[in-house]
Short mmCIF file of C-alpha atoms in Angstrom, two decimals:
data_model
loop_
_atom_site.label_atom_id
_atom_site.label_comp_id
_atom_site.label_asym_id
_atom_site.label_seq_id
_atom_site.Cartn_x
_atom_site.Cartn_y
_atom_site.Cartn_z
CA LEU A 1 53.28 -34.00 -56.17
CA SER A 2 54.08 -34.90 -52.59
CA MET A 3 51.29 -35.36 -50.08
CA CYS A 4 52.73 -32.42 -48.10
CA SER A 5 52.48 -30.08 -51.12
CA LYS A 6 48.91 -31.13 -51.84
CA LEU A 7 47.95 -30.72 -48.19
CA CYS A 8 49.52 -27.25 -47.92
CA TYR A 9 47.79 -26.23 -51.16
CA ALA A 10 44.47 -27.47 -49.79
CA ILE A 11 44.87 -25.69 -46.44
CA GLY A 12 45.58 -22.42 -48.23
CA GLY A 13 42.06 -22.31 -49.65
CA ALA A 14 40.30 -23.20 -46.42
CA PRO A 15 40.12 -19.69 -44.85
CA ASN A 16 38.07 -18.34 -47.75
CA GLN A 17 35.63 -21.19 -47.22
CA VAL A 18 35.54 -20.67 -43.45
CA ALA A 19 34.58 -17.02 -43.91
CA GLY A 20 32.32 -17.71 -46.89
CA SER A 21 30.45 -20.42 -44.99
CA ALA A 22 29.82 -18.16 -42.00
CA ALA A 23 28.52 -15.45 -44.33
CA SER A 24 26.40 -17.85 -46.42
CA PHE A 25 24.58 -19.32 -43.43
CA PHE A 26 24.40 -16.33 -41.08
CA LEU A 27 24.81 -12.99 -42.89
CA GLN A 28 21.18 -12.75 -43.97
CA ILE A 29 19.75 -13.46 -40.52
CA TYR A 30 22.39 -11.13 -38.98
CA LEU A 31 21.32 -8.27 -41.24
CA LEU A 32 17.63 -8.89 -40.53
CA ASP A 33 17.56 -9.69 -36.81
CA ILE A 34 20.73 -8.08 -35.38
CA ALA A 35 21.47 -5.09 -37.64
CA ARG A 36 17.70 -4.65 -38.07
CA ILE A 37 17.77 -3.45 -41.66
CA THR A 38 14.78 -4.19 -43.85
CA PRO A 39 14.63 -7.31 -46.04
CA PHE A 40 14.75 -5.07 -49.12
CA HIS A 41 17.96 -3.42 -47.96
CA ALA A 42 19.34 -6.83 -46.96
CA SER A 43 18.64 -8.05 -50.50
CA LEU A 44 20.58 -5.07 -51.87
CA VAL A 45 23.54 -5.80 -49.59
CA LEU A 46 23.57 -9.49 -50.57
CA PHE A 47 23.09 -8.94 -54.30
CA ILE A 48 25.41 -5.96 -54.80
CA GLY A 49 28.07 -7.63 -52.65
CA LYS A 50 27.97 -10.79 -54.74
CA ALA A 51 27.85 -8.71 -57.93
CA SER A 52 30.95 -6.76 -56.89
CA GLY A 53 32.79 -10.03 -56.33
CA ALA A 54 31.58 -11.30 -59.68
CA VAL A 55 32.67 -8.16 -61.54
CA THR A 56 36.10 -8.41 -59.88
CA ASP A 57 36.63 -11.88 -61.39
CA PRO A 58 37.29 -10.91 -65.03
CA VAL A 59 39.20 -7.81 -63.84
CA ALA A 60 41.38 -10.01 -61.63
CA GLY A 61 41.82 -12.47 -64.49
CA PHE A 62 42.94 -9.65 -66.78
CA PHE A 63 45.57 -8.21 -64.43
CA ILE A 64 46.82 -11.60 -63.23
CA SER A 65 47.25 -12.78 -66.82
CA LYS A 66 49.44 -9.67 -67.40
CA SER A 67 51.55 -10.30 -64.28
CA ARG A 68 55.24 -11.06 -64.62
CA TRP A 69 57.05 -13.93 -62.99
CA THR A 70 58.66 -13.14 -59.61
CA LYS A 71 60.88 -15.08 -57.23
CA ILE A 72 57.79 -16.44 -55.46
CA GLY A 73 55.77 -17.01 -58.65
CA ARG A 74 53.19 -15.15 -60.71
CA LEU A 75 50.09 -15.98 -58.67
CA MET A 76 51.42 -16.09 -55.10
CA PRO A 77 52.06 -12.31 -54.77
CA TRP A 78 48.38 -11.61 -55.43
CA MET A 79 47.28 -13.97 -52.67
CA LEU A 80 49.77 -12.56 -50.16
CA ALA A 81 48.93 -8.93 -50.92
CA CYS A 82 45.14 -9.15 -50.59
CA THR A 83 44.97 -11.24 -47.39
CA PRO A 84 45.48 -8.41 -44.81
CA PHE A 85 42.79 -6.26 -46.45
CA THR A 86 40.44 -9.26 -46.62
CA ILE A 87 40.80 -9.79 -42.87
CA VAL A 88 39.94 -6.16 -42.09
CA SER A 89 36.92 -6.05 -44.42
CA TYR A 90 35.58 -9.34 -43.02
CA PHE A 91 35.83 -8.11 -39.43
CA PHE A 92 33.97 -4.86 -40.12
CA MET A 93 31.30 -6.71 -42.10
CA TRP A 94 30.09 -8.10 -38.74
CA TYR A 95 30.51 -4.86 -36.77
CA LEU A 96 27.39 -2.93 -35.72
CA PRO A 97 28.11 0.78 -36.19
CA PRO A 98 26.68 3.13 -33.54
CA PHE A 99 24.79 5.15 -36.16
CA ALA A 100 21.56 3.69 -37.53
CA SER A 101 20.97 6.05 -40.45
CA ALA A 102 23.92 4.90 -42.58
CA ARG A 103 23.95 1.28 -41.44
CA VAL A 104 22.93 -0.04 -44.87
CA ALA A 105 25.79 1.86 -46.53
CA TRP A 106 28.21 0.44 -43.94
CA TYR A 107 27.31 -3.18 -44.61
CA LEU A 108 27.12 -2.62 -48.35
CA THR A 109 30.62 -1.12 -48.39
CA PHE A 110 32.32 -3.83 -46.37
CA HIS A 111 30.42 -6.71 -47.99
CA CYS A 112 31.45 -5.43 -51.42
CA LEU A 113 35.06 -5.05 -50.27
CA PHE A 114 35.09 -8.53 -48.77
CA GLN A 115 33.64 -10.15 -51.89
CA ALA A 116 36.05 -8.30 -54.19
CA LEU A 117 39.10 -9.15 -52.06
CA THR A 118 38.18 -12.82 -51.72
CA THR A 119 37.93 -12.89 -55.50
CA LEU A 120 41.44 -11.46 -55.82
CA PHE A 121 42.56 -14.38 -53.68
CA GLN A 122 40.36 -17.11 -55.17
CA VAL A 123 41.14 -16.54 -58.85
CA PRO A 124 44.94 -17.03 -58.57
CA TYR A 125 44.44 -19.77 -55.97
CA ALA A 126 42.09 -21.77 -58.21
CA ALA A 127 44.31 -21.23 -61.28
CA LEU A 128 47.30 -22.42 -59.24
CA THR A 129 46.00 -25.98 -59.81
CA MET A 130 47.24 -25.77 -63.38
CA PHE A 131 50.74 -24.72 -62.21
CA LEU A 132 51.31 -27.49 -59.70
CA SER A 133 51.68 -30.30 -62.23
CA THR A 134 50.99 -31.21 -65.87
CA ASP A 135 49.74 -34.66 -64.87
CA GLN A 136 45.94 -35.07 -64.79
CA LYS A 137 46.05 -37.53 -61.88
CA ASP A 138 48.18 -35.16 -59.83
CA ARG A 139 45.81 -32.28 -60.55
CA ASP A 140 42.73 -34.38 -59.78
CA SER A 141 44.34 -35.54 -56.54
CA ALA A 142 45.27 -31.96 -55.56
CA THR A 143 41.71 -30.88 -56.37
CA ALA A 144 40.32 -33.65 -54.15
CA TYR A 145 42.62 -32.57 -51.31
CA ARG A 146 41.53 -28.99 -51.88
CA MET A 147 37.81 -29.83 -51.92
CA THR A 148 38.11 -31.95 -48.78
CA MET A 149 39.86 -29.13 -46.96
CA GLU A 150 37.47 -26.52 -48.33
CA VAL A 151 34.48 -28.54 -47.16
CA LEU A 152 36.20 -28.91 -43.79
CA GLY A 153 36.72 -25.14 -43.87
CA THR A 154 33.04 -24.67 -44.63
CA LEU A 155 32.27 -26.96 -41.70
CA ILE A 156 34.63 -25.11 -39.37
CA GLY A 157 33.21 -21.74 -40.40
CA ALA A 158 29.59 -22.75 -39.90
CA ALA A 159 30.35 -24.65 -36.68
CA LEU A 160 32.39 -21.80 -35.15
CA GLN A 161 29.88 -19.18 -36.17
CA GLY A 162 26.89 -21.31 -35.20
CA GLN A 163 28.16 -22.24 -31.76
CA ILE A 164 29.38 -18.73 -30.92
CA VAL A 165 26.31 -16.81 -32.13
CA ALA A 166 23.57 -19.34 -31.32
CA SER A 167 22.68 -17.52 -28.10
CA ALA A 168 21.93 -14.38 -30.13
CA HIS A 169 18.94 -16.07 -31.79
CA VAL A 170 17.50 -18.18 -28.96
CA SER A 171 14.76 -16.84 -26.69
CA PRO A 172 12.93 -18.99 -24.10
CA HIS A 173 9.53 -17.36 -24.55
CA CYS A 174 9.55 -18.18 -28.27
CA THR A 175 9.29 -21.89 -27.41
CA VAL A 176 5.66 -21.42 -26.33
CA ASN A 177 3.38 -23.75 -28.28
CA PRO A 178 1.77 -21.56 -30.95
CA SER A 179 -1.31 -23.80 -31.05
CA VAL A 180 -2.04 -22.81 -27.45
CA ASN A 181 -1.05 -19.18 -27.65
CA THR A 182 -1.93 -17.85 -31.09
CA THR A 183 -2.82 -14.28 -30.23
CA ASP A 184 -1.51 -11.47 -32.33
CA SER A 185 0.43 -10.20 -29.32
CA TRP A 186 2.42 -13.45 -29.22
CA HIS A 187 3.10 -13.32 -32.95
CA ASP A 188 4.47 -9.79 -32.59
CA THR A 189 6.51 -10.49 -29.46
CA PRO A 190 10.18 -9.82 -30.16
CA SER A 191 12.25 -13.00 -30.01
CA ILE A 192 15.33 -11.01 -28.96
CA PRO A 193 15.69 -7.47 -27.63
CA ASP A 194 16.42 -4.77 -30.17
CA PRO A 195 20.26 -4.81 -30.30
CA THR A 196 20.64 -1.08 -30.96
CA ASP A 197 23.44 -0.92 -28.40
CA PRO A 198 26.78 -1.81 -30.06
CA LEU A 199 27.82 -3.41 -26.75
CA SER A 200 24.80 -5.74 -26.50
CA HIS A 201 25.30 -9.49 -26.11
CA GLN A 202 24.07 -10.24 -29.64
CA VAL A 203 26.59 -7.84 -31.17
CA LYS A 204 29.46 -9.05 -29.00
CA VAL A 205 29.10 -12.72 -29.96
CA TYR A 206 29.14 -11.85 -33.66
CA MET A 207 32.29 -9.76 -33.15
CA ILE A 208 33.98 -12.63 -31.31
CA ALA A 209 33.14 -15.01 -34.17
CA ALA A 210 34.51 -12.52 -36.72
CA GLY A 211 37.77 -12.19 -34.80
CA VAL A 212 38.26 -15.96 -34.57
CA ILE A 213 37.64 -16.48 -38.29
CA ALA A 214 39.93 -13.57 -39.20
CA GLY A 215 42.72 -15.38 -37.35
CA VAL A 216 42.16 -18.48 -39.52
CA TYR A 217 43.09 -16.40 -42.60
CA LEU A 218 46.56 -15.69 -41.27
CA LEU A 219 47.23 -19.35 -40.54
CA GLY A 220 46.06 -20.49 -43.98
CA ILE A 221 48.13 -18.02 -46.02
CA VAL A 222 51.31 -18.80 -44.05
CA ILE A 223 50.92 -22.55 -44.70
CA LEU A 224 50.19 -21.96 -48.40
CA PHE A 225 53.23 -19.71 -48.85
CA LEU A 226 55.64 -22.04 -47.06
CA GLY A 227 54.37 -25.34 -48.46
CA VAL A 228 53.56 -24.74 -52.16
CA LYS A 229 55.95 -24.06 -55.03
CA GLU A 230 54.48 -22.52 -58.15
CA ARG A 231 55.90 -23.79 -61.46
CA ASP A 232 56.50 -21.31 -64.27
CA ASP A 233 53.70 -22.05 -66.78
CA PRO A 234 54.39 -25.78 -67.23
CA TYR A 235 51.88 -25.92 -70.09
CA ALA A 236 53.70 -23.49 -72.34
CA LEU A 237 55.87 -24.50 -75.27
CA ASN A 238 58.97 -22.47 -76.09
CA SER A 239 57.26 -20.99 -79.14
CA ASP A 240 54.04 -20.06 -77.33
CA ARG A 241 52.75 -16.49 -77.22
CA ALA A 242 50.30 -15.09 -74.68
CA ILE A 243 46.81 -14.54 -76.10
CA PRO A 244 45.47 -10.98 -75.53
CA PHE A 245 42.89 -10.95 -72.74
CA CYS A 246 39.89 -9.80 -74.79
CA LYS A 247 40.65 -12.28 -77.57
CA GLY A 248 41.17 -15.01 -75.00
CA LEU A 249 37.87 -14.18 -73.30
CA ALA A 250 36.06 -14.34 -76.64
CA LEU A 251 37.64 -17.73 -77.40
CA THR A 252 36.70 -18.96 -73.94
CA MET A 253 33.06 -17.99 -74.36
CA LYS A 254 32.94 -19.86 -77.70
CA HIS A 255 34.42 -23.06 -76.29
CA GLY A 256 31.52 -25.54 -76.20
CA PRO A 257 32.56 -27.72 -73.24
CA TYR A 258 33.22 -24.65 -71.10
CA VAL A 259 29.86 -23.05 -71.94
CA LYS A 260 27.93 -26.23 -71.07
CA LEU A 261 29.88 -26.82 -67.85
CA THR A 262 29.44 -23.22 -66.70
CA ALA A 263 25.72 -23.07 -67.53
CA SER A 264 25.08 -26.32 -65.68
CA PHE A 265 26.90 -25.46 -62.47
CA LEU A 266 25.67 -21.87 -62.59
CA LEU A 267 22.17 -23.23 -61.90
CA ILE A 268 23.35 -25.89 -59.43
CA SER A 269 25.50 -23.47 -57.39
CA THR A 270 22.59 -21.01 -57.23
CA ALA A 271 20.43 -23.78 -55.77
CA VAL A 272 23.07 -24.59 -53.15
CA GLN A 273 23.45 -20.88 -52.27
CA LEU A 274 19.69 -20.56 -51.81
CA GLU A 275 19.72 -23.57 -49.48
CA GLN A 276 22.60 -22.13 -47.45
CA GLY A 277 21.31 -18.56 -47.34
CA ASN A 278 17.81 -19.45 -46.18
CA PHE A 279 18.40 -22.61 -44.11
CA VAL A 280 18.84 -20.86 -40.74
CA LEU A 281 15.82 -18.64 -41.43
CA PHE A 282 13.79 -21.72 -42.42
CA CYS A 283 14.76 -23.62 -39.26
CA THR A 284 14.05 -20.58 -37.08
CA HIS A 285 10.75 -19.41 -38.52
CA ALA A 286 9.18 -22.16 -40.64
CA ALA A 287 10.18 -25.55 -39.21
CA GLY A 288 10.06 -24.96 -35.44
CA LEU A 289 13.75 -25.92 -35.13
CA ARG A 290 14.98 -22.66 -33.62
CA ASN A 291 17.09 -24.46 -30.99
CA HIS A 292 18.64 -26.96 -33.42
CA PHE A 293 19.76 -24.94 -36.45
CA GLN A 294 23.45 -24.85 -35.49
CA TYR A 295 23.54 -28.63 -35.06
CA LEU A 296 21.74 -29.19 -38.38
CA VAL A 297 24.25 -26.95 -40.16
CA VAL A 298 27.13 -28.93 -38.63
CA THR A 299 25.46 -32.20 -39.70
CA ILE A 300 25.25 -30.98 -43.31
CA LEU A 301 28.89 -30.00 -43.39
CA VAL A 302 30.26 -33.05 -41.58
CA SER A 303 28.42 -35.21 -44.11
CA ALA A 304 29.88 -33.13 -46.96
CA ALA A 305 33.42 -33.29 -45.57
CA VAL A 306 33.54 -37.05 -45.04
CA SER A 307 31.95 -37.79 -48.43
CA VAL A 308 34.44 -35.89 -50.63
CA PRO A 309 36.91 -38.85 -50.71
CA PHE A 310 33.98 -41.12 -51.62
CA TRP A 311 33.03 -38.89 -54.56
CA GLN A 312 36.68 -38.71 -55.66
CA LYS A 313 36.83 -42.52 -55.83
CA PHE A 314 33.42 -42.65 -57.49
CA LEU A 315 34.31 -40.26 -60.30
CA GLN A 316 37.62 -42.06 -60.91
CA ARG A 317 35.79 -45.36 -61.34
CA PHE A 318 32.52 -44.36 -63.01
CA GLY A 319 33.34 -40.99 -64.58
CA LYS A 320 32.66 -37.38 -63.67
CA LYS A 321 29.36 -37.03 -65.52
CA CYS A 322 28.01 -40.12 -63.76
CA ALA A 323 28.99 -38.69 -60.37
CA ALA A 324 26.78 -35.66 -61.05
CA CYS A 325 23.70 -37.78 -60.29
CA GLY A 326 24.59 -37.49 -56.61
CA ILE A 327 23.71 -33.79 -56.68
CA SER A 328 20.04 -34.67 -57.17
CA TRP A 329 19.83 -36.72 -53.97
CA MET A 330 18.90 -33.71 -51.85
CA ILE A 331 15.74 -32.91 -53.85
CA PRO A 332 13.26 -35.51 -52.49
CA PHE A 333 14.52 -35.16 -48.93
CA ALA A 334 14.35 -31.36 -48.95
CA VAL A 335 10.76 -31.57 -50.20
CA MET A 336 9.98 -34.03 -47.39
CA LEU A 337 11.44 -31.65 -44.79
CA VAL A 338 9.30 -28.80 -46.11
CA THR A 339 6.12 -30.89 -45.99
CA ILE A 340 6.92 -32.85 -42.79
CA PRO A 341 9.02 -30.61 -40.47
CA ASN A 342 10.13 -33.39 -38.10
CA LEU A 343 13.33 -33.18 -36.02
CA ILE A 344 14.61 -36.70 -36.82
CA LEU A 345 13.77 -36.22 -40.50
CA ALA A 346 15.57 -32.86 -40.42
CA TYR A 347 18.82 -34.51 -39.34
CA PHE A 348 18.45 -37.19 -42.03
CA VAL A 349 17.79 -34.52 -44.66
CA ALA A 350 20.85 -32.62 -43.42
CA PHE A 351 23.01 -35.74 -43.84
CA VAL A 352 21.81 -36.44 -47.42
CA SER A 353 22.09 -32.76 -48.35
CA GLY A 354 25.73 -32.87 -47.26
CA LEU A 355 26.41 -35.72 -49.69
CA SER A 356 24.88 -33.73 -52.54
CA ILE A 357 26.68 -30.51 -51.63
CA ALA A 358 30.03 -32.36 -51.60
CA ALA A 359 29.39 -33.60 -55.15
CA SER A 360 28.36 -30.11 -56.32
CA LEU A 361 31.56 -28.62 -54.88
CA LEU A 362 34.01 -31.24 -56.14
CA LEU A 363 32.77 -31.81 -59.68
CA PRO A 364 33.10 -28.38 -61.34
CA TRP A 365 36.64 -27.83 -60.03
CA SER A 366 37.59 -31.35 -61.10
CA MET A 367 36.09 -30.89 -64.57
CA LEU A 368 37.42 -27.40 -65.25
CA PRO A 369 41.07 -28.52 -65.74
CA ASP A 370 39.80 -31.03 -68.34
CA VAL A 371 38.12 -28.15 -70.19
CA VAL A 372 41.37 -26.15 -70.11
CA ASP A 373 43.28 -29.17 -71.44
CA ASN A 374 40.73 -29.53 -74.23
CA PHE A 375 41.12 -25.85 -75.11
CA ARG A 376 44.92 -26.14 -75.08
CA LEU A 377 44.72 -29.00 -77.56
CA GLN A 378 42.57 -26.94 -79.92
CA ASN A 379 44.77 -23.83 -79.46
CA PRO A 380 48.24 -25.36 -79.03
CA HIS A 381 50.33 -22.19 -79.43
CA GLY A 382 48.57 -19.84 -77.02
CA LYS A 383 49.14 -19.52 -73.30
CA GLY A 384 47.82 -17.55 -70.32
CA GLN A 385 44.22 -18.78 -70.61
CA GLU A 386 44.04 -20.54 -67.25
CA THR A 387 43.12 -17.48 -65.19
CA ILE A 388 40.52 -16.44 -67.79
CA PHE A 389 38.74 -19.79 -67.53
CA TYR A 390 38.75 -19.76 -63.75
CA SER A 391 37.83 -16.09 -63.31
CA SER A 392 35.00 -16.29 -65.86
CA TYR A 393 33.58 -19.40 -64.20
CA VAL A 394 33.58 -17.77 -60.76
CA PHE A 395 32.08 -14.60 -62.27
CA PHE A 396 29.03 -16.41 -63.62
CA THR A 397 28.44 -18.52 -60.52
CA LYS A 398 28.77 -15.53 -58.17
CA MET A 399 26.49 -13.37 -60.29
CA SER A 400 23.80 -16.05 -60.41
CA ALA A 401 24.10 -16.67 -56.65
CA GLY A 402 23.83 -12.93 -55.99
CA ILE A 403 20.70 -12.67 -58.11
CA GLY A 404 19.19 -15.69 -56.34
CA LEU A 405 19.93 -14.40 -52.84
CA GLY A 406 18.76 -10.90 -53.75
CA ILE A 407 15.46 -12.21 -55.10
CA SER A 408 14.95 -14.45 -52.05
CA ALA A 409 15.49 -11.54 -49.61
CA ALA A 410 13.23 -9.30 -51.71
CA GLY A 411 10.60 -12.06 -51.59
CA LEU A 412 10.72 -11.97 -47.78
CA GLU A 413 10.22 -8.19 -47.91
CA PHE A 414 7.26 -8.59 -50.25
CA THR A 415 5.57 -11.18 -48.03
CA GLY A 416 5.99 -9.08 -44.88
CA TYR A 417 8.99 -10.42 -42.96
CA LYS A 418 9.33 -8.72 -39.55
CA PRO A 419 12.76 -8.90 -37.89
CA GLY A 420 13.09 -10.37 -34.43
CA ILE A 421 9.53 -11.62 -33.79
CA CYS A 422 8.66 -15.09 -32.54
CA ARG A 423 6.44 -16.18 -35.41
CA GLN A 424 6.31 -14.86 -38.96
CA SER A 425 3.19 -14.66 -41.10
CA ASP A 426 1.96 -17.64 -43.13
CA ASP A 427 3.09 -15.92 -46.35
CA VAL A 428 6.66 -15.61 -45.04
CA ILE A 429 6.66 -19.26 -43.95
CA LEU A 430 5.41 -20.35 -47.39
CA THR A 431 8.13 -18.27 -49.06
CA LEU A 432 10.83 -19.90 -46.93
CA LYS A 433 9.48 -23.36 -47.79
CA LEU A 434 9.62 -22.55 -51.51
CA LEU A 435 13.17 -21.20 -51.18
CA ILE A 436 14.31 -24.40 -49.45
CA GLY A 437 12.31 -26.97 -51.43
CA ALA A 438 10.79 -26.15 -54.82
CA VAL A 439 13.15 -23.50 -56.21
CA PRO A 440 16.45 -25.40 -55.60
CA ALA A 441 14.87 -28.59 -56.96
CA VAL A 442 13.97 -26.93 -60.27
CA LEU A 443 17.40 -25.30 -60.60
CA ILE A 444 19.27 -28.56 -59.91
CA LEU A 445 17.19 -30.52 -62.43
CA LEU A 446 17.78 -27.87 -65.12
CA GLY A 447 21.51 -27.87 -64.39
CA LEU A 448 21.76 -31.66 -64.63
CA PHE A 449 19.82 -31.62 -67.90
CA ILE A 450 22.37 -29.20 -69.43
CA LEU A 451 25.21 -31.38 -68.12
CA LEU A 452 23.90 -34.29 -70.22
CA PHE A 453 25.26 -32.44 -73.28
CA TYR A 454 28.74 -31.90 -71.79
CA PRO A 455 31.01 -33.53 -74.43
CA ILE A 456 34.18 -34.46 -72.48
CA THR A 457 34.07 -38.16 -71.56
CA GLU A 458 36.63 -40.33 -69.79
CA GLU A 459 37.87 -41.62 -73.16
CA SER A 460 38.30 -38.13 -74.60
CA ARG A 461 40.18 -37.09 -71.46
CA LYS A 462 42.73 -39.88 -72.03
CA GLU A 463 43.09 -38.93 -75.71
CA THR A 464 43.63 -35.28 -74.78
CA LYS A 465 46.26 -36.23 -72.22
CA LEU A 466 48.22 -38.29 -74.76
CA ALA A 467 47.97 -35.57 -77.40
CA LEU A 468 49.23 -32.87 -75.01
CA GLU A 469 52.13 -35.06 -73.91
CA GLU A 470 53.05 -35.54 -77.54
CA LEU A 471 52.96 -31.78 -78.13
CA ARG A 472 55.20 -31.16 -75.14
#
């Protein structure tokens, strides 16, 4: 593969990450403090939205696996067709409707649409890795390019959103020292005016951010279409027959390496989603870093972006399972931030967390092609499984993330979160600390423990590569 092809492939996936990053970091606080819906309803929007995206994954895998080859490929038409609708749904997901009674239904509808449409893009885009080249090094290199660009997309999304909407969450009178002024009236003072007017400043800045990110989608899909050529099932032998979807799904779920990989990163990705979804709330209400959250988010993502090439070199030299240890680096530092909310420490924690997040993003997508190769070796005369592997993996990770975010928002409701006030109750602050520190730590440790039993080693990868080349 040429560097140009790999770069165009990588850029094509960036818009989804730009939009997903903005939603991961800011959608929950937007729903609570700008749209002013209750934490319980916010939890429903977050969970059902993620669940709709998750349910779309196997459906997308089924229909894509049945698609016929066209002049522009089998996967590319899906990505081109869903992009315009994705842009519209994303824009209206950040729009404050003038009616308050059906506001929950509005956000639920457009969040579900956005999640489902991004899935229709992400499944063929991820599976496209297998149709760029049959060479493992080429695929690993393309995956590294893709992860670097996706982390940069995550950075761009959070930075754009953070810088544009920061003024919507900053209020000068909330910087009063709570130790001096601890009256109930101060606790209940609104941090921002109630943005019931659709033309208020808070609403406008979110709309501007949505419009800018929607424009990024158009740029990404044009570059992907012009710069990437899809090869017609390069894994298939002349005698191969497509495996029926249901049979293929059953075989996939029985494949040991796939089950262990999915279970491990299901837990790890849930931990990362919890960190992202609650980080701005934690900085605003629990750590006294209301005026720094956008810079901390950028620090996390800059660290993640610049460390992806390091992790790519690391896993090439020491192996992919060994590189997984880097995911655990964030645990002690996140616990330190929860117990010692210091500004300098916060920036250091943000930097280390970025390193861990980069490893957690790169590894599963680098290991998944090895699992598909392993399956192909065990089932040498079946084809069409690639989209099933990718769609099933995204289904499980999205569903687990949706459950985690839904439970976290419901926990804020249970402990008495009040939107828009300067200082939350001690129970809310404790909940936010648990969601940032203890809960992700437990999930990451469990995920890494399962990964110990993942059977594909560097030696077995080389043996599989030679065996597949011999079959071809």
